[in-house]
C-alpha atoms as a printed R data frame, in Angstrom:
    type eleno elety resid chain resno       x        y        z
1   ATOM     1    CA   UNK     A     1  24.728 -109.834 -217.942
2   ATOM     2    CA   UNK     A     2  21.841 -110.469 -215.777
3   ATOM     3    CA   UNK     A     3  19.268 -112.410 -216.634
4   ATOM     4    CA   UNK     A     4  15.237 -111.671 -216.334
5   ATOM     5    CA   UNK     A     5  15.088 -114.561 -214.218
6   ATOM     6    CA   UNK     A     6  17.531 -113.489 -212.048
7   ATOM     7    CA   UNK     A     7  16.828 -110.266 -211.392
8   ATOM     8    CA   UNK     A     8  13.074 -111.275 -210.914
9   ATOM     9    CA   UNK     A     9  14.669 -113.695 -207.906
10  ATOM    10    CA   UNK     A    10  16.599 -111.052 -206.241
11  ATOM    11    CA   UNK     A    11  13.291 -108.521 -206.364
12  ATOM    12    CA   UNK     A    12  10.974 -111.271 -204.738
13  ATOM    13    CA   UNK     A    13  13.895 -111.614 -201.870
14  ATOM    14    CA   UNK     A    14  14.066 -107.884 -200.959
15  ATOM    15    CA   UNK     A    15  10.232 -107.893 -200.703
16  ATOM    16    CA   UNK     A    16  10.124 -110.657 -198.371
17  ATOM    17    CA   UNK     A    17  13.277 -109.519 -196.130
18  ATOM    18    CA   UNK     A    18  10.857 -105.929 -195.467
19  ATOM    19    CA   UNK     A    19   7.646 -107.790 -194.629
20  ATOM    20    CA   UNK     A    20   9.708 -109.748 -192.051
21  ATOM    21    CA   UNK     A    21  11.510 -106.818 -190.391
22  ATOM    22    CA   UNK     A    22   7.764 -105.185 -190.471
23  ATOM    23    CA   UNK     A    23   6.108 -107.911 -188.892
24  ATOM    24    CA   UNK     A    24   8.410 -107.914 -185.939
25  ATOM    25    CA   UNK     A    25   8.113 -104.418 -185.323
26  ATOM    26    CA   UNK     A    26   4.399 -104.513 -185.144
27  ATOM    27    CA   UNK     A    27   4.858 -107.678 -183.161
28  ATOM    28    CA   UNK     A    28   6.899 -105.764 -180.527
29  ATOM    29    CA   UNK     A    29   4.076 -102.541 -179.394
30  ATOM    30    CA   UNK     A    30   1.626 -104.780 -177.942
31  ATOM    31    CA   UNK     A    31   4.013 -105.792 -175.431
32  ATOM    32    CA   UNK     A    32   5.569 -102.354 -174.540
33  ATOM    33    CA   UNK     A    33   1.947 -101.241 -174.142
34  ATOM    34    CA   UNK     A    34   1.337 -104.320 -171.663
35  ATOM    35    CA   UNK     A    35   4.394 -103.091 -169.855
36  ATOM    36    CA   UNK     A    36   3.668  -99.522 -169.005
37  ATOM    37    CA   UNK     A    37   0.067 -100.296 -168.101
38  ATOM    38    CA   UNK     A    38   1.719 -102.318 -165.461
39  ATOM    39    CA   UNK     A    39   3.844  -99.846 -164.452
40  ATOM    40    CA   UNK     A    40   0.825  -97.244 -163.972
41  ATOM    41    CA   UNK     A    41  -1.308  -99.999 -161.874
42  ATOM    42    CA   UNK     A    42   1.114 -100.283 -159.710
43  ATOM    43    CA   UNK     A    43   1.755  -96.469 -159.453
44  ATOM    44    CA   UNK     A    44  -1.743  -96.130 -158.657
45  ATOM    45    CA   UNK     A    45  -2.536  -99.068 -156.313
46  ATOM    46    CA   UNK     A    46   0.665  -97.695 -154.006
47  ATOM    47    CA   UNK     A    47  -1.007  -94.028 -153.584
48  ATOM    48    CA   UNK     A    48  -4.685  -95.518 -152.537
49  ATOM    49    CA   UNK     A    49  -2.426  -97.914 -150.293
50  ATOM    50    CA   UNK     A    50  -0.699  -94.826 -148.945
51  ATOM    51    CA   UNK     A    51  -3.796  -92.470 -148.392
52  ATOM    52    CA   UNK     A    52  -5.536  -95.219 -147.060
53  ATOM    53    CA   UNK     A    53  -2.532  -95.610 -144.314
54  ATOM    54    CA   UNK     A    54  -2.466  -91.806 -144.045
55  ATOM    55    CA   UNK     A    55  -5.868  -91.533 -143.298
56  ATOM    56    CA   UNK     A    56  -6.225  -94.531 -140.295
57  ATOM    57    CA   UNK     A    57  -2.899  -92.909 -138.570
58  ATOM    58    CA   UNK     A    58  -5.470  -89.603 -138.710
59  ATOM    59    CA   UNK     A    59  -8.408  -91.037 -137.771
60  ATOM    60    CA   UNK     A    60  -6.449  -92.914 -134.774
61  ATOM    61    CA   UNK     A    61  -4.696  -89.961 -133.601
62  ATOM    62    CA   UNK     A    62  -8.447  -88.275 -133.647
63  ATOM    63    CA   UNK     A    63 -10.181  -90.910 -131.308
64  ATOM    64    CA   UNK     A    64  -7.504  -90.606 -128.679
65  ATOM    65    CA   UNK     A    65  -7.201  -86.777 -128.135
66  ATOM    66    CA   UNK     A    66 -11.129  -86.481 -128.855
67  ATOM    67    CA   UNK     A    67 -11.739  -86.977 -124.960
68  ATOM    68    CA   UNK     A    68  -9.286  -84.348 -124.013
69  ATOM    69    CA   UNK     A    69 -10.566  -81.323 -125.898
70  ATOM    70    CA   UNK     A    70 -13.303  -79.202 -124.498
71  ATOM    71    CA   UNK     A    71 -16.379  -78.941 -125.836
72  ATOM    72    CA   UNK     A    72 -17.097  -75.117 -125.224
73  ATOM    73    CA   UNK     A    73 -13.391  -73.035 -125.398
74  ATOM    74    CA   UNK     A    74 -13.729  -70.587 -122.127
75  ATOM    75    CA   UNK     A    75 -12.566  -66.905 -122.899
76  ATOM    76    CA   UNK     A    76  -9.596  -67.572 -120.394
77  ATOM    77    CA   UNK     A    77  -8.612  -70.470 -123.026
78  ATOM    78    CA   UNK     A    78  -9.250  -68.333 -126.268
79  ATOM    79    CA   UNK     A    79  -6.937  -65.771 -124.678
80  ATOM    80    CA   UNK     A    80  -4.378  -68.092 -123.865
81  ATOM    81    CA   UNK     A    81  -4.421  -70.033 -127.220
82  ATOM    82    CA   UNK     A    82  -4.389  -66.604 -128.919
83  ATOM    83    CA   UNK     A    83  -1.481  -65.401 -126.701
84  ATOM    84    CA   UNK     A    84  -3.921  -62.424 -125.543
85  ATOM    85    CA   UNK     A    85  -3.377  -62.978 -121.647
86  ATOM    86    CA   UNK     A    86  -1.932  -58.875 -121.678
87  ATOM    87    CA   UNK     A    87  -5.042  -58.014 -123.244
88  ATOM    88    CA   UNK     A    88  -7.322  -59.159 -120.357
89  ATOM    89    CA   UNK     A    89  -4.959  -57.320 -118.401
90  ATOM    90    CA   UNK     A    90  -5.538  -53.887 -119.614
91  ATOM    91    CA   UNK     A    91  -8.797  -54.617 -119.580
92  ATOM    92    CA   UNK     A    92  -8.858  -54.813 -116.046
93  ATOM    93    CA   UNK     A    93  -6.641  -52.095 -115.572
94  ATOM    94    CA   UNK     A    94  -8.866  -49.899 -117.839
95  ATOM    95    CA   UNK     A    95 -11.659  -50.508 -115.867
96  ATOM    96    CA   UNK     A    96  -9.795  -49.771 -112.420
97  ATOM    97    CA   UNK     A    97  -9.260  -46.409 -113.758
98  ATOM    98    CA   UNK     A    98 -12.862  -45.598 -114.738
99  ATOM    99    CA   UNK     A    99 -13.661  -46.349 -111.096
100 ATOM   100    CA   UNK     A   100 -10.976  -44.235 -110.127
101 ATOM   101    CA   UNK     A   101 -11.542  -41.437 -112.409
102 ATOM   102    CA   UNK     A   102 -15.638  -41.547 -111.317
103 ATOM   103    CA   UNK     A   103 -14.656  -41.130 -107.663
104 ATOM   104    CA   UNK     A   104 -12.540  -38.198 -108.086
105 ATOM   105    CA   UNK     A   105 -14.971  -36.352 -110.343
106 ATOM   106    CA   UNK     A   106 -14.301  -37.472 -113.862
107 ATOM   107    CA   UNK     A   107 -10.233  -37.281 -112.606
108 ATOM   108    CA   UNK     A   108  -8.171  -39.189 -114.710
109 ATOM   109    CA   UNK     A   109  -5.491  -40.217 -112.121
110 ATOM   110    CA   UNK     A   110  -2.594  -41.090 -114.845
111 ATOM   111    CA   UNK     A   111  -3.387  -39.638 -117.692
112 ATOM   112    CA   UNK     A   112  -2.123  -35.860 -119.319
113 ATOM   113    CA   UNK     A   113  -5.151  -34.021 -118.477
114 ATOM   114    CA   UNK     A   114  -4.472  -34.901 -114.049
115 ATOM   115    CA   UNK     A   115  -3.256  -32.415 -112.340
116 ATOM   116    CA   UNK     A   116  -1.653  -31.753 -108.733
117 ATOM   117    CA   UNK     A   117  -4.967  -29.850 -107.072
118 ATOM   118    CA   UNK     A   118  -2.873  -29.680 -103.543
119 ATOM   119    CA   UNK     A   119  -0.095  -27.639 -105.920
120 ATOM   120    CA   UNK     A   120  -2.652  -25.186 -107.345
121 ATOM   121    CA   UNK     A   121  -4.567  -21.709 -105.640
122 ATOM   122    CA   UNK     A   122  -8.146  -22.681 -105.761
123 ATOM   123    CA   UNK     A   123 -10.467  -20.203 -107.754
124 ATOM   124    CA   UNK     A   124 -14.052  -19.544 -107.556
125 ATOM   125    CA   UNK     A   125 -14.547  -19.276 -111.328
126 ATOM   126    CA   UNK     A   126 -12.824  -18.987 -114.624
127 ATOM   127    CA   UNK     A   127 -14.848  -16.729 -117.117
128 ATOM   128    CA   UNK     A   128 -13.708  -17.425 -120.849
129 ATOM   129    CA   UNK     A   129 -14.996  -14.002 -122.916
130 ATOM   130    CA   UNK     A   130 -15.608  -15.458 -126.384
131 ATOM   131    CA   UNK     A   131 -13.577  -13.282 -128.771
132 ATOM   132    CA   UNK     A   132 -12.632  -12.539 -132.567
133 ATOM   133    CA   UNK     A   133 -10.455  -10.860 -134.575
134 ATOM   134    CA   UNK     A   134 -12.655   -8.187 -135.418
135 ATOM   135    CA   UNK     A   135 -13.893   -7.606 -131.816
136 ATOM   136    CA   UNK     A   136 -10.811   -4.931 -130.469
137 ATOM   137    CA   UNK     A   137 -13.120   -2.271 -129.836
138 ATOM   138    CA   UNK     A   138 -15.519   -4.573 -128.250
139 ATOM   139    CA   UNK     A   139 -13.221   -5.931 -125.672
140 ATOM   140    CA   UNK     A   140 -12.014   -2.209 -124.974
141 ATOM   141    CA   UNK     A   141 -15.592   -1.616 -124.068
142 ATOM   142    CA   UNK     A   142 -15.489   -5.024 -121.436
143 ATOM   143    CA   UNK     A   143 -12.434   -3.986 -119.923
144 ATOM   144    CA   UNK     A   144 -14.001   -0.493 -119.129
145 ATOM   145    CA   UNK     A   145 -16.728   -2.278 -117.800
146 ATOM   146    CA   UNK     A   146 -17.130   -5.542 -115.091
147 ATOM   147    CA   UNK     A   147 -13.853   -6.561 -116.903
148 ATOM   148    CA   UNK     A   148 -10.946   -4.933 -114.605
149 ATOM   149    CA   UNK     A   149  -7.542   -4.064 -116.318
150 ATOM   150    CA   UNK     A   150  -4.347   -4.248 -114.749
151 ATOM   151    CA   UNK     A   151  -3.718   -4.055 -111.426
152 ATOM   152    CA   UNK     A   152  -7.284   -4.780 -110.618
153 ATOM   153    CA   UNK     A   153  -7.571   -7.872 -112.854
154 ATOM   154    CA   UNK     A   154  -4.768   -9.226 -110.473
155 ATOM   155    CA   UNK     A   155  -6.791   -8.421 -107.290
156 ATOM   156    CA   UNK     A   156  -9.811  -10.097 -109.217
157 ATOM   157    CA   UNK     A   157  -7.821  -13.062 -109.327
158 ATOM   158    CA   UNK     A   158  -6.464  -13.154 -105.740
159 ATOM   159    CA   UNK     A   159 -10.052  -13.063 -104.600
160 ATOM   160    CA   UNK     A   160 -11.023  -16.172 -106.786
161 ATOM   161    CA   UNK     A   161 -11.805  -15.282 -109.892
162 ATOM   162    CA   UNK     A   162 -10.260  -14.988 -113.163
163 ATOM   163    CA   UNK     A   163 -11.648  -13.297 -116.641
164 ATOM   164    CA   UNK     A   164  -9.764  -13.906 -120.173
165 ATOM   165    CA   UNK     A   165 -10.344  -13.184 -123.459
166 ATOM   166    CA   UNK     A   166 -10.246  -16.841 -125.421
167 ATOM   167    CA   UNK     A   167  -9.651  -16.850 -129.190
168 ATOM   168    CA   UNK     A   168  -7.834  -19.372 -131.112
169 ATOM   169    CA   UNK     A   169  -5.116  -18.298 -133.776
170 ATOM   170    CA   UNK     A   170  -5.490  -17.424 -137.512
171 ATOM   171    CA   UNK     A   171  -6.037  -19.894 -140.413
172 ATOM   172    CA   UNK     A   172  -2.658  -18.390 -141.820
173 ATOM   173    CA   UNK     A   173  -0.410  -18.746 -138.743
174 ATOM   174    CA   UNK     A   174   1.821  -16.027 -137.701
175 ATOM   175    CA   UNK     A   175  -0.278  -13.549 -140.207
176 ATOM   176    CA   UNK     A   176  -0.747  -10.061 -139.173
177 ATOM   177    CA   UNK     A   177  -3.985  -11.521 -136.846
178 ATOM   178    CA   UNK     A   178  -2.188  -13.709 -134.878
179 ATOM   179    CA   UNK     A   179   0.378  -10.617 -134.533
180 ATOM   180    CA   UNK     A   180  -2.102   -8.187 -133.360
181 ATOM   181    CA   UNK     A   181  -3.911  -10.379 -130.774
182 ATOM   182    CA   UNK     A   182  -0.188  -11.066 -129.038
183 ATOM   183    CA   UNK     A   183   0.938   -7.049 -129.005
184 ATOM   184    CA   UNK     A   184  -3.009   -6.470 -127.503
185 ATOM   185    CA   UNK     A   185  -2.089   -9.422 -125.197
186 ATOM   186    CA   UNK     A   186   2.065   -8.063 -124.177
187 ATOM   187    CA   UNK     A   187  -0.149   -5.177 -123.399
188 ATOM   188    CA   UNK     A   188  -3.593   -6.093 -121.309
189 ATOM   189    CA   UNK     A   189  -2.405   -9.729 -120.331
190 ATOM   190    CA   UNK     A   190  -6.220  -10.862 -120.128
191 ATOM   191    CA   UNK     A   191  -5.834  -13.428 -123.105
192 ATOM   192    CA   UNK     A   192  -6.306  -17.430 -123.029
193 ATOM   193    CA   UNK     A   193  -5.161  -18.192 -126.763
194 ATOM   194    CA   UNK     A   194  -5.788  -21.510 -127.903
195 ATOM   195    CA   UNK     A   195  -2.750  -22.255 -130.055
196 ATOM   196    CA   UNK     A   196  -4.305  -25.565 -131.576
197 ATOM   197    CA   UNK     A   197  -7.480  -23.979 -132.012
198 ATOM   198    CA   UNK     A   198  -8.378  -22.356 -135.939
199 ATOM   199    CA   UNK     A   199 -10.396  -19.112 -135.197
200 ATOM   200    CA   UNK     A   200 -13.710  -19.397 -137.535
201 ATOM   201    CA   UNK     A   201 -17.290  -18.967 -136.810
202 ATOM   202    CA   UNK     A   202 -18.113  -23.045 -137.723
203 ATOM   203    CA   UNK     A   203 -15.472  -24.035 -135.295
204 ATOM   204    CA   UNK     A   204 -17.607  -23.053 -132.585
205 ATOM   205    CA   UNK     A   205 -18.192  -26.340 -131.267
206 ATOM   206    CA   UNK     A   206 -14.613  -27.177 -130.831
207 ATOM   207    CA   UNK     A   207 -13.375  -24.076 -129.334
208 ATOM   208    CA   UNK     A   208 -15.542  -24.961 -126.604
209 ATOM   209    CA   UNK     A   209 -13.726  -28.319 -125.842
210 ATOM   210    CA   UNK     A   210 -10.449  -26.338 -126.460
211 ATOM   211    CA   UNK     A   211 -11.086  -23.955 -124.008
212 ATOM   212    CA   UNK     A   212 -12.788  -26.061 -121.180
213 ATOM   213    CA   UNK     A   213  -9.571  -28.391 -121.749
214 ATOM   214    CA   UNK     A   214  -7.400  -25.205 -121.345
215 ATOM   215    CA   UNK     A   215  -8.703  -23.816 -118.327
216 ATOM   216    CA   UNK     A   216  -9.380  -27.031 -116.417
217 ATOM   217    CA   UNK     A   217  -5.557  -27.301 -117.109
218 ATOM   218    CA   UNK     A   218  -4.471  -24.049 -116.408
219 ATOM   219    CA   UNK     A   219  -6.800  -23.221 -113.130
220 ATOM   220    CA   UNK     A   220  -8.493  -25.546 -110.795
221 ATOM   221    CA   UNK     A   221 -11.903  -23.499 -109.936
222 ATOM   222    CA   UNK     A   222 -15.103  -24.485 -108.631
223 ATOM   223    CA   UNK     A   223 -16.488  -22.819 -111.960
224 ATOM   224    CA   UNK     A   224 -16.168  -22.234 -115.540
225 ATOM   225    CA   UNK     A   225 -17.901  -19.869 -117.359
226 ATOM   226    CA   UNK     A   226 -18.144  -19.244 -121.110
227 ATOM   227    CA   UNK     A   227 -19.840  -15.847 -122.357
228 ATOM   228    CA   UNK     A   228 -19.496  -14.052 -125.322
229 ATOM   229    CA   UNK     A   229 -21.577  -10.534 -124.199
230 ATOM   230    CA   UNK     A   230 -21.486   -7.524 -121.690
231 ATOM   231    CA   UNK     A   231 -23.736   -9.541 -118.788
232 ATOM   232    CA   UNK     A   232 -23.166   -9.169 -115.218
233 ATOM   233    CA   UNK     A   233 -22.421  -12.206 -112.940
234 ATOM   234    CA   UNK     A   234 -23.170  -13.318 -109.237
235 ATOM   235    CA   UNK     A   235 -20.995  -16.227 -108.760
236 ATOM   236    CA   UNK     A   236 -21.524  -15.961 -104.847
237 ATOM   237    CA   UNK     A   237 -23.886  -18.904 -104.559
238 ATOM   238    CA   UNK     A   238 -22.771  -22.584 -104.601
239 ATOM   239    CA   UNK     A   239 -23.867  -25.852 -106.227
240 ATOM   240    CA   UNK     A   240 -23.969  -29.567 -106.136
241 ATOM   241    CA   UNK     A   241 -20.269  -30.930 -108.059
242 ATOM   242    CA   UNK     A   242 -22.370  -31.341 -111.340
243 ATOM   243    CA   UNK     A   243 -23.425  -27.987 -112.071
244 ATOM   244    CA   UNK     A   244 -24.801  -27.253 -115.309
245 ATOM   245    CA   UNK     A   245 -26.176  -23.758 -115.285
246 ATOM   246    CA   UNK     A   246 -27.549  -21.246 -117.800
247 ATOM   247    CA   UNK     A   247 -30.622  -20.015 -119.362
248 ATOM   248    CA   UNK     A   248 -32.470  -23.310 -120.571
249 ATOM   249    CA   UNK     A   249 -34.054  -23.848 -123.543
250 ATOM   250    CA   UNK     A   250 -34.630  -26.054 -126.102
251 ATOM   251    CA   UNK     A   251 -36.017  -25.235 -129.649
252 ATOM   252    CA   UNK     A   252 -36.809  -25.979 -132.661
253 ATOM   253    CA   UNK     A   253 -34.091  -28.173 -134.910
254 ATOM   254    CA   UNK     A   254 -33.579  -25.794 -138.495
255 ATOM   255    CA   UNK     A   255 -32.657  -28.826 -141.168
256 ATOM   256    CA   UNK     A   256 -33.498  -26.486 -143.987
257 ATOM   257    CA   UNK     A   257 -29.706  -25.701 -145.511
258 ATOM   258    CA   UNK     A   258 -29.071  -22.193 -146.128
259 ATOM   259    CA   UNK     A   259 -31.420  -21.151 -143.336
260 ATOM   260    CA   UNK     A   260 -29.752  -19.485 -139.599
261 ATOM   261    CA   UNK     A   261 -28.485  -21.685 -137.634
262 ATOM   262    CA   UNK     A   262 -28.759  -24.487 -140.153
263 ATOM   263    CA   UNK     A   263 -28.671  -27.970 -138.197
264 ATOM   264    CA   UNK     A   264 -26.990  -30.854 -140.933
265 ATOM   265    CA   UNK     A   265 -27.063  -33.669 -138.216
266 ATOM   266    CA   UNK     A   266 -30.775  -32.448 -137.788
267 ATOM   267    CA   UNK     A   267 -31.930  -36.283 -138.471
268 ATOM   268    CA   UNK     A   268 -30.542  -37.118 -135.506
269 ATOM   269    CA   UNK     A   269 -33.046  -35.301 -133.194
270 ATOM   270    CA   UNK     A   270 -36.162  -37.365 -134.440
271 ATOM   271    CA   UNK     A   271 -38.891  -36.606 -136.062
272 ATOM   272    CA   UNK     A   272 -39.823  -33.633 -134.170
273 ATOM   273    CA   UNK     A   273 -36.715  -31.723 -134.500
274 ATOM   274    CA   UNK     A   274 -36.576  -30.681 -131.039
275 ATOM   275    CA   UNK     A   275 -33.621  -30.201 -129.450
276 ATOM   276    CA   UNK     A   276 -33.167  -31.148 -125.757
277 ATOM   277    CA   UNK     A   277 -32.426  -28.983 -122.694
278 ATOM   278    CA   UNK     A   278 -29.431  -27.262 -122.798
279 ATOM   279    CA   UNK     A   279 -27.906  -23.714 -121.766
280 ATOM   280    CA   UNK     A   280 -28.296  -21.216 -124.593
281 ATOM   281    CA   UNK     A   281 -25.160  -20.032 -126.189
282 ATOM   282    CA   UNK     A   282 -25.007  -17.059 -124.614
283 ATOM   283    CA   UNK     A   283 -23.733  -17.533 -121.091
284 ATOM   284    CA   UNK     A   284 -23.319  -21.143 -119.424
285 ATOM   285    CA   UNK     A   285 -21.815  -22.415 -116.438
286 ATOM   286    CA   UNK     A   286 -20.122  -25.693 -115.548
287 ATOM   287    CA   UNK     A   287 -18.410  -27.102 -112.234
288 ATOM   288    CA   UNK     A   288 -15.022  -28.301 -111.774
289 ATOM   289    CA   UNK     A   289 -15.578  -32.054 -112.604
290 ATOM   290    CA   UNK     A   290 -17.864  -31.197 -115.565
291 ATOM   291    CA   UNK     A   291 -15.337  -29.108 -117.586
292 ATOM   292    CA   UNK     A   292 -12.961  -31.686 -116.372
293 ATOM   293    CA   UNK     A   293 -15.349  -34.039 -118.331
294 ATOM   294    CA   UNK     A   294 -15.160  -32.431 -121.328
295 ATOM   295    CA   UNK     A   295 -10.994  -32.036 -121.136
296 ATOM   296    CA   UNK     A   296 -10.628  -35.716 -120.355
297 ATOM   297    CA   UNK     A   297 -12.977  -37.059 -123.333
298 ATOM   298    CA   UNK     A   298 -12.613  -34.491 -125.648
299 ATOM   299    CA   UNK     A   299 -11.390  -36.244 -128.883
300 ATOM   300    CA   UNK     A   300 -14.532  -38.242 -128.734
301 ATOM   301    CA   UNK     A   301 -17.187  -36.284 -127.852
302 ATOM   302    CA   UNK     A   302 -19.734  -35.534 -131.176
303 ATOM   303    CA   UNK     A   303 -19.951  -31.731 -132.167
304 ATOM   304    CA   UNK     A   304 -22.821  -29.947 -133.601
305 ATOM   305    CA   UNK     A   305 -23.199  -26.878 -135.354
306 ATOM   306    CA   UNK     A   306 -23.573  -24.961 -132.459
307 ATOM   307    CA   UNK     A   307 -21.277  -25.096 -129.369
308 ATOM   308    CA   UNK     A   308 -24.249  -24.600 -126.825
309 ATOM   309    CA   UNK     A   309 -25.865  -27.875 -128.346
310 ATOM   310    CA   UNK     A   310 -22.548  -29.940 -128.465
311 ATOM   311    CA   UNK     A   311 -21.923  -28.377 -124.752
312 ATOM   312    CA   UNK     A   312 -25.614  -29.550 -123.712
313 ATOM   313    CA   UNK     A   313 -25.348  -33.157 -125.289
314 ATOM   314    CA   UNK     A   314 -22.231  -33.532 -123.799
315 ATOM   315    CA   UNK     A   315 -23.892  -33.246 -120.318
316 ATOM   316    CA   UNK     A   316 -26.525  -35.813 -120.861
317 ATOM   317    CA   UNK     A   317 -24.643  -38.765 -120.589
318 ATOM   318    CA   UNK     A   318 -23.561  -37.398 -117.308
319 ATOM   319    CA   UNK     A   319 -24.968  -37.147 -113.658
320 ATOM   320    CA   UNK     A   320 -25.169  -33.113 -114.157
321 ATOM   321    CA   UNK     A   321 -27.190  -30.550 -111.986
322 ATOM   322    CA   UNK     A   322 -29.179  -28.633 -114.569
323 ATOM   323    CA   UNK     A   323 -29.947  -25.063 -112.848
324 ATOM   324    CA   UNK     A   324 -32.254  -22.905 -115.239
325 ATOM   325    CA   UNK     A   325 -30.947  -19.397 -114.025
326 ATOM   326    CA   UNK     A   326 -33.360  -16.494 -115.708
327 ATOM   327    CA   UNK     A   327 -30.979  -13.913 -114.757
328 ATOM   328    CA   UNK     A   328 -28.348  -15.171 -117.455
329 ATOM   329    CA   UNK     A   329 -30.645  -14.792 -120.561
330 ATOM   330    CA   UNK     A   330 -30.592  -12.103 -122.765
331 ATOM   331    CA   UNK     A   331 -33.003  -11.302 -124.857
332 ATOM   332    CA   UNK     A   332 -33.315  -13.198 -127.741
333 ATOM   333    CA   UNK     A   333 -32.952  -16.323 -125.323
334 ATOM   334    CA   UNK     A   334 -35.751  -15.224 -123.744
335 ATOM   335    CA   UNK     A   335 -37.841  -15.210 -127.119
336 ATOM   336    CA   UNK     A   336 -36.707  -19.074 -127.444
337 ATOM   337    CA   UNK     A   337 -37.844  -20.201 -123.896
338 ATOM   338    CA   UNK     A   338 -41.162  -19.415 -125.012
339 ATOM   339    CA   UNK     A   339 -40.908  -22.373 -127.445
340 ATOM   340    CA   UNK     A   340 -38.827  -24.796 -125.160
């Protein structure tokens, strides 16, 4: 049996054995701490030593090529470096055809809207009859009056001039409209339909590029004539290549909405709201190379509310002939010249 001495002796070894083995272990994380904060010294002194390598390879490479770079890139070079050379090209190109196209009277010598002029009869004058749906018995009552039918529409034509009927095609195509206007046409054969032209009172503006662009394509004549009433003509005399002719007015611009012959672009006419010269809707007459204009640059050209206004802007950023002709107003463009 164990003593009390004894077992007090074996307690008092245990206790020292643990302190020992406790001791070490605390004697061993200072130097594992020393260690990896060598380890991260060096990491770190290696990358400045790196960068700082990096950086005088740069700054060499820098100072030698410095001398052979322009100071001011030329446009020839920005091309070049962008791979653009085709687009200076074009550019010249484009610019070769503008000459081209100014010569030959606003001719466009490659594009959709040339034509062979040697190929085609010459005419005097194409006369576009504004039309509508609604308008059958009215265009009965042309045709029984300076409008020839038949037969005599033909000789019209082989003496230079040639009359049509223009109206576009319904909202809903193929509808009972667009049926009636081609039996009437089977029938009288006086009819320039616009097939990519809606027929509506606001489209106004854009049946007039649609039809100059149709009839510059369809006839070459010295003249083309819109007019949407009974009025006589005397195409017999001649004018300069830019002939803009009509009954000239000007006005006053209506930018009150609701109100006839409401204007919205109105702000664009300045502070007086007057609008410029131009041939009143009525009748208005246009030489070869302006309606070949209009064809040409149609899909840019700004419309207004009224096609006698887009027609008449159109012509001032042209060289055009304006020829104020009092026999072609009717009455209430009369009333309006006293304004202009």
């Amino acid at each position: 049996m164990e003593t009390l001495a004894s077992a007090m002796r074996r307690e008092r070894r245990s206790k020292q054995a643990s302190a020992s083995s406790s001791g070490a272990a605390a004697g061993r994380v200072p130097l594992v701490m020393a260690f990896l904060s060598c380890l991260a010294w060096l990491y770190v002194a290696g990358r400045l030593w790196q960068d700082a390598q990096t950086r005088a390879i740069l700054s060499g490479l820098l100072e030698r090529n410095s001398g052979n770079l322009p100071k001011v890139l030329s446009v020839e070079d920005k091309l070049r470096n962008l791979g653009c050379q085709e687009i200076g090209r074009k550019i010249v190109e484009a610019e070769m055809d503008l000459t081209k196209a100014k010569s030959e009277g606003y001719l466009w010598g490659n594009g959709s809207a040339a034509m062979n002029t040697d190929s085609k009869k010459k005419f005097l004058a194409v006369i576009g009859v504004y039309t509508g749906f609604g308008s059958r018995l009215k265009r009965n009552t042309f045709r029984g009056s300076w409008m020839p039918r038949g037969d005599a529409l033909k000789k019209l034509e082989e003496k230079g001039v040639v009359i049509r009927f223009v109206i576009g095609r319904s909202a809903n195509r193929g509808d009972s409209l667009d049926r009636n206007i081609d039996e009437e046409n089977r029938r009288t054969n006086d009819f320039l339909i616009l097939e990519s032209h809606e027929e509506a009172a606001e489209e106004l503006p854009s049946k007039a590029k649609f039809f100059f662009s149709a009839a510059i394509e369809t006839w070459d004549a010295e003249f083309y004539v819109k007019v949407d009433d009974n009025i006589n003509l005397d195409l017999g005399r001649r004018g300069s290549p830019g002939l803009y002719m009509g009954c000239m007015k000007s006005g006053v611009v209506v930018s009150e909405e609701g109100q006839q012959w409401y204007e919205p672009d109105w702000w664009k006419f300045g502070d007086s709201k007057s609008y410029f010269r131009h041939a009143s809707g009525s009748l208005f007459i246009l030489s070869n190379n302006l309606a070949r204009y209009i064809n040409i640059n149609s899909a840019s050209l700004q419309s207004y509310a009224h096609d006698d206004i887009s027609v008449g802007s159109w012509m001032m950023g042209v060289n055009a002939t304006y020829v104020d002709d009092d026999r072609l107003c009717c009455g209430s463009s009369r009333q309006g010249r006293s304004s202009s």
